[in-house]
Amino acid sequence: MSIQSVGVIGAGTMGNGIAQVCAVAGLDVVMVDINEAAVQRGLEQISKSLDRLVKKETLTSDAKEAALKRIKGSTSYADFKGLGLVIEAATENQAIKEKILKQVDEIVSKETIIATNTSSLSITKLAALDSNPARFIGMHFFNPPPLMALVEVIRGLQTSDATHAAIIDMAKRVGKEPITVKNSPGFVVNRILLPMINEAFFVLSEGLASPEDIDAGMKLGCNQPIGPLALADLIGLDTCLAVMEVYFENFSDSKYRPCPLLREMVAAGYLGRKTGRGVYTYDK
């Protein structure tokens, strides 16, 4: 099965990034969000992102215009009818995703593949809600999707070989490097990454070093492009906390306990770049 058209649920950072990647690769895209204002913000972000690629001379002006013409913004899931793939990229919340995926299941054909961009939730559990669970799969892009090469392709217990093969092929067609992962909380990358970030908060809370020195240590000592605390601010401290809570609940292992300082900062509304303050302070 060769996928020619893609629906994307969510016009935020992940959604508009995934839509951009697909459109640049020549696929027709329908990007849906809850209201017209959110859709327009997503389309504007895609245009700005493509402008940056044109400025860097990694994309031509003609290619930019062609990509934008392939993206249709919408507020209705009904526009997903007839598409080969729908990728859900909504908020990392089980109840919200379940509600959205049930609605999509009722609209699209049984042949349409449905993927979720979740970074931590169970693919098997979400697939169980689908009328055709064999067509359900995890397709985890990394932030920002236009720049990050990796896509984790996560098989639920019910995912068919045909669904898996189609998504591996599609990921390669849009210029990504897919890795196949079994269903487990956090999959591979975040299973390793988030506990490291959580441990950086423990180190910070114990006063072992300043935030700047913790991040410098990991950048200079481990050759990481960004320190764990700065990365937490970029991801969103609320997202980091939510993922650690999923691990702690699912594994029942104390090594996944969220750092109290992380909890405290989220309670204070210090969520990182998106609020102007996290571990560091930012201009909004």
XYZ file of C-alpha atoms in Angstrom:
284
model
C 0.000 0.000 0.000
C 1.475 3.345 -1.071
C 0.188 6.327 0.892
C -0.493 9.414 -1.252
C -2.563 11.548 1.121
C -2.271 12.272 4.830
C -4.538 13.779 7.453
C -2.964 15.464 10.484
C -4.903 16.113 13.685
C -3.499 19.181 15.429
C -1.989 22.332 13.946
C 0.410 22.972 16.833
C 4.179 22.500 16.804
C 4.110 18.764 16.093
C 1.055 18.804 13.836
C 2.146 21.625 11.555
C 5.668 20.203 11.455
C 4.399 16.784 10.350
C 2.108 18.430 7.787
C 5.065 20.397 6.410
C 7.278 17.312 6.116
C 4.569 15.410 4.235
C 3.728 18.289 1.889
C 7.371 18.982 1.005
C 7.717 15.288 0.129
C 4.840 15.597 -2.355
C 1.927 14.207 -0.331
C -1.467 15.895 -0.158
C -2.247 16.950 3.420
C -5.372 17.862 5.373
C -4.501 19.544 8.692
C -7.365 19.768 11.204
C -7.664 21.651 14.484
C -10.524 22.685 16.772
C -11.067 26.179 15.316
C -10.118 28.311 12.338
C -7.736 30.492 14.350
C -5.660 27.462 15.389
C -5.601 26.199 11.794
C -4.430 29.582 10.491
C -1.681 29.783 13.133
C -0.494 26.367 12.009
C -0.464 27.363 8.335
C 1.416 30.572 9.178
C 4.040 28.581 11.098
C 4.503 26.249 8.136
C 4.973 29.222 5.803
C 7.551 30.791 8.138
C 9.382 27.478 8.504
C 9.519 27.030 4.729
C 10.777 30.616 4.365
C 13.703 29.739 6.633
C 14.538 26.739 4.427
C 14.404 28.956 1.328
C 16.706 31.460 3.024
C 19.150 28.652 3.827
C 18.863 27.551 0.174
C 17.772 24.039 1.147
C 14.410 24.616 -0.562
C 13.463 26.633 -3.654
C 10.718 29.263 -3.683
C 8.784 27.164 -6.199
C 9.027 24.103 -3.932
C 7.775 26.188 -1.014
C 4.711 27.371 -2.948
C 4.010 23.861 -4.197
C 4.169 22.478 -0.643
C 1.785 25.134 0.696
C -0.729 24.348 -2.076
C -0.742 20.696 -0.999
C -1.912 21.586 2.534
C -5.592 22.107 3.236
C -6.538 23.566 6.595
C -9.828 22.417 8.104
C -11.863 22.204 11.306
C -13.761 19.058 10.252
C -12.690 15.418 10.510
C -15.065 14.759 7.596
C -12.282 16.047 5.322
C -10.278 12.915 6.203
C -12.567 10.758 4.052
C -10.632 8.982 1.321
C -7.170 9.611 2.786
C -4.575 6.851 3.036
C -3.281 7.812 6.491
C -4.413 9.939 9.434
C -1.808 10.965 12.031
C -3.099 12.143 15.408
C -0.796 14.786 16.915
C -3.016 16.232 19.639
C -2.164 16.953 23.290
C -0.420 14.128 25.181
C -3.542 13.194 27.126
C -5.121 9.724 27.093
C -8.756 10.895 27.323
C -8.350 13.549 24.618
C -6.632 11.138 22.245
C -9.258 8.446 22.846
C -12.080 10.875 22.055
C -10.408 12.101 18.863
C -9.457 8.643 17.622
C -12.986 7.299 18.143
C -14.382 10.151 16.046
C -11.858 9.539 13.266
C -12.561 5.804 13.308
C -16.233 6.516 12.590
C -15.421 8.717 9.567
C -12.558 7.126 7.623
C -12.715 3.868 5.675
C -11.478 0.615 7.216
C -8.495 0.725 4.819
C -7.219 4.076 6.118
C -4.228 3.645 8.432
C -4.558 5.533 11.710
C -1.363 6.526 13.514
C -0.752 8.349 16.770
C 2.214 10.610 17.440
C 2.093 9.846 21.171
C 5.436 9.907 22.969
C 4.417 7.699 25.894
C 0.906 6.215 25.726
C 0.131 2.573 24.950
C -0.394 1.839 21.240
C -2.056 -1.464 22.129
C -4.561 0.265 24.425
C -5.414 2.952 21.847
C -5.670 0.343 19.067
C -8.168 -1.647 21.128
C -10.643 1.234 20.735
C -10.457 1.065 16.921
C -12.973 -0.880 14.847
C -10.020 -2.273 12.864
C -7.111 -2.434 15.338
C -4.805 -4.060 12.773
C -4.596 -0.702 10.945
C -3.523 1.217 14.065
C 0.139 2.092 14.732
C 2.405 4.560 16.549
C 4.349 7.041 14.422
C 6.402 9.163 16.813
C 8.061 12.169 15.171
C 10.561 14.260 17.115
C 10.491 18.003 17.716
C 10.837 19.862 15.402
C 9.646 17.365 12.746
C 11.134 19.231 9.742
C 14.642 19.032 11.252
C 14.716 15.775 13.232
C 15.483 12.686 11.156
C 14.084 10.005 13.457
C 10.610 8.467 13.495
C 9.819 5.723 16.004
C 7.359 3.282 14.432
C 5.605 1.483 17.272
C 3.674 -1.722 16.780
C 0.778 -2.483 19.082
C -0.040 -6.106 19.774
C -2.740 -5.897 17.075
C -0.796 -3.988 14.370
C -0.613 -5.922 11.098
C 2.544 -6.525 9.073
C 0.957 -4.656 6.150
C 0.314 -1.564 8.308
C 3.850 -1.645 9.655
C 5.388 -2.017 6.169
C 3.291 0.854 4.774
C 4.352 3.218 7.560
C 8.034 2.285 7.283
C 7.817 3.034 3.542
C 5.960 6.300 4.123
C 8.481 7.482 6.753
C 11.330 6.907 4.304
C 9.440 8.697 1.515
C 9.149 11.850 3.629
C 12.889 11.772 4.305
C 12.905 10.220 7.777
C 14.869 7.336 9.301
C 12.377 4.955 10.946
C 13.205 2.540 13.742
C 10.789 -0.225 14.752
C 9.845 -0.382 18.421
C 7.665 -2.684 20.507
C 4.871 -1.146 22.525
C 6.132 -0.084 25.955
C 5.798 3.179 27.920
C 8.097 5.794 26.392
C 9.196 3.402 23.647
C 12.999 3.732 23.146
C 14.222 7.323 22.934
C 12.062 8.912 25.628
C 12.455 5.855 27.872
C 16.155 6.769 28.007
C 15.885 10.558 27.633
C 13.218 11.522 30.199
C 14.776 9.690 33.176
C 18.032 11.497 32.330
C 16.206 14.847 32.363
C 14.464 13.873 35.618
C 17.836 12.986 37.156
C 19.177 16.409 36.108
C 16.370 17.955 38.195
C 17.399 15.808 41.178
C 20.998 17.019 40.744
C 19.721 20.611 40.563
C 17.465 20.200 43.603
C 20.352 18.790 45.643
C 22.420 21.890 44.827
C 25.265 19.898 43.262
C 25.744 22.502 40.530
C 24.045 25.462 38.885
C 21.678 24.879 35.940
C 24.275 26.367 33.606
C 27.022 24.074 34.883
C 24.797 20.975 34.771
C 23.955 21.685 31.146
C 27.551 22.578 30.280
C 28.724 19.321 31.859
C 26.437 17.212 29.684
C 27.180 19.211 26.536
C 30.953 19.197 26.946
C 31.317 15.855 28.686
C 28.797 13.809 26.682
C 28.799 15.777 23.413
C 25.080 16.554 23.674
C 23.915 19.485 21.518
C 21.771 20.866 24.361
C 21.858 20.330 28.109
C 19.078 18.317 29.820
C 17.622 21.277 31.728
C 17.517 23.521 28.658
C 15.984 20.611 26.772
C 13.327 20.237 29.471
C 12.430 23.903 29.000
C 12.161 23.304 25.252
C 9.981 20.195 25.650
C 7.858 21.744 28.398
C 8.237 20.841 32.069
C 4.588 19.786 32.217
C 5.189 17.317 29.385
C 8.310 15.961 31.088
C 6.358 15.467 34.323
C 3.428 13.798 32.537
C 5.730 11.304 30.821
C 7.565 10.442 34.058
C 4.207 9.881 35.746
C 3.237 7.455 32.972
C 6.480 5.512 33.551
C 6.070 5.502 37.324
C 2.475 4.280 37.059
C 3.174 1.607 34.442
C 6.479 0.197 35.683
C 5.832 0.592 39.446
C 9.556 1.209 39.802
C 10.928 3.968 42.051
C 13.645 4.848 39.536
C 10.916 6.578 37.509
C 9.601 8.722 40.371
C 9.296 12.353 39.213
C 11.641 14.766 40.967
C 9.757 16.875 43.563
C 11.389 20.040 42.158
C 9.961 19.224 38.713
C 6.505 18.824 40.268
C 6.891 22.097 42.169
C 7.919 24.061 39.079
C 4.984 22.723 37.083
C 2.642 23.635 39.953
C 4.056 27.156 39.854
C 3.367 27.417 36.120
C 7.077 27.471 35.249
C 6.682 25.280 32.186
C 9.669 26.398 30.116
C 9.960 28.369 26.911
C 6.218 28.399 26.221
C 5.514 30.332 29.441
C 8.692 32.437 29.387
C 10.045 30.767 32.502
C 11.228 27.280 33.394
C 14.677 26.409 34.667
C 15.750 29.468 32.692
C 13.949 32.741 31.873
C 13.001 33.601 28.286
C 11.654 36.608 26.418
C 8.088 35.844 25.336
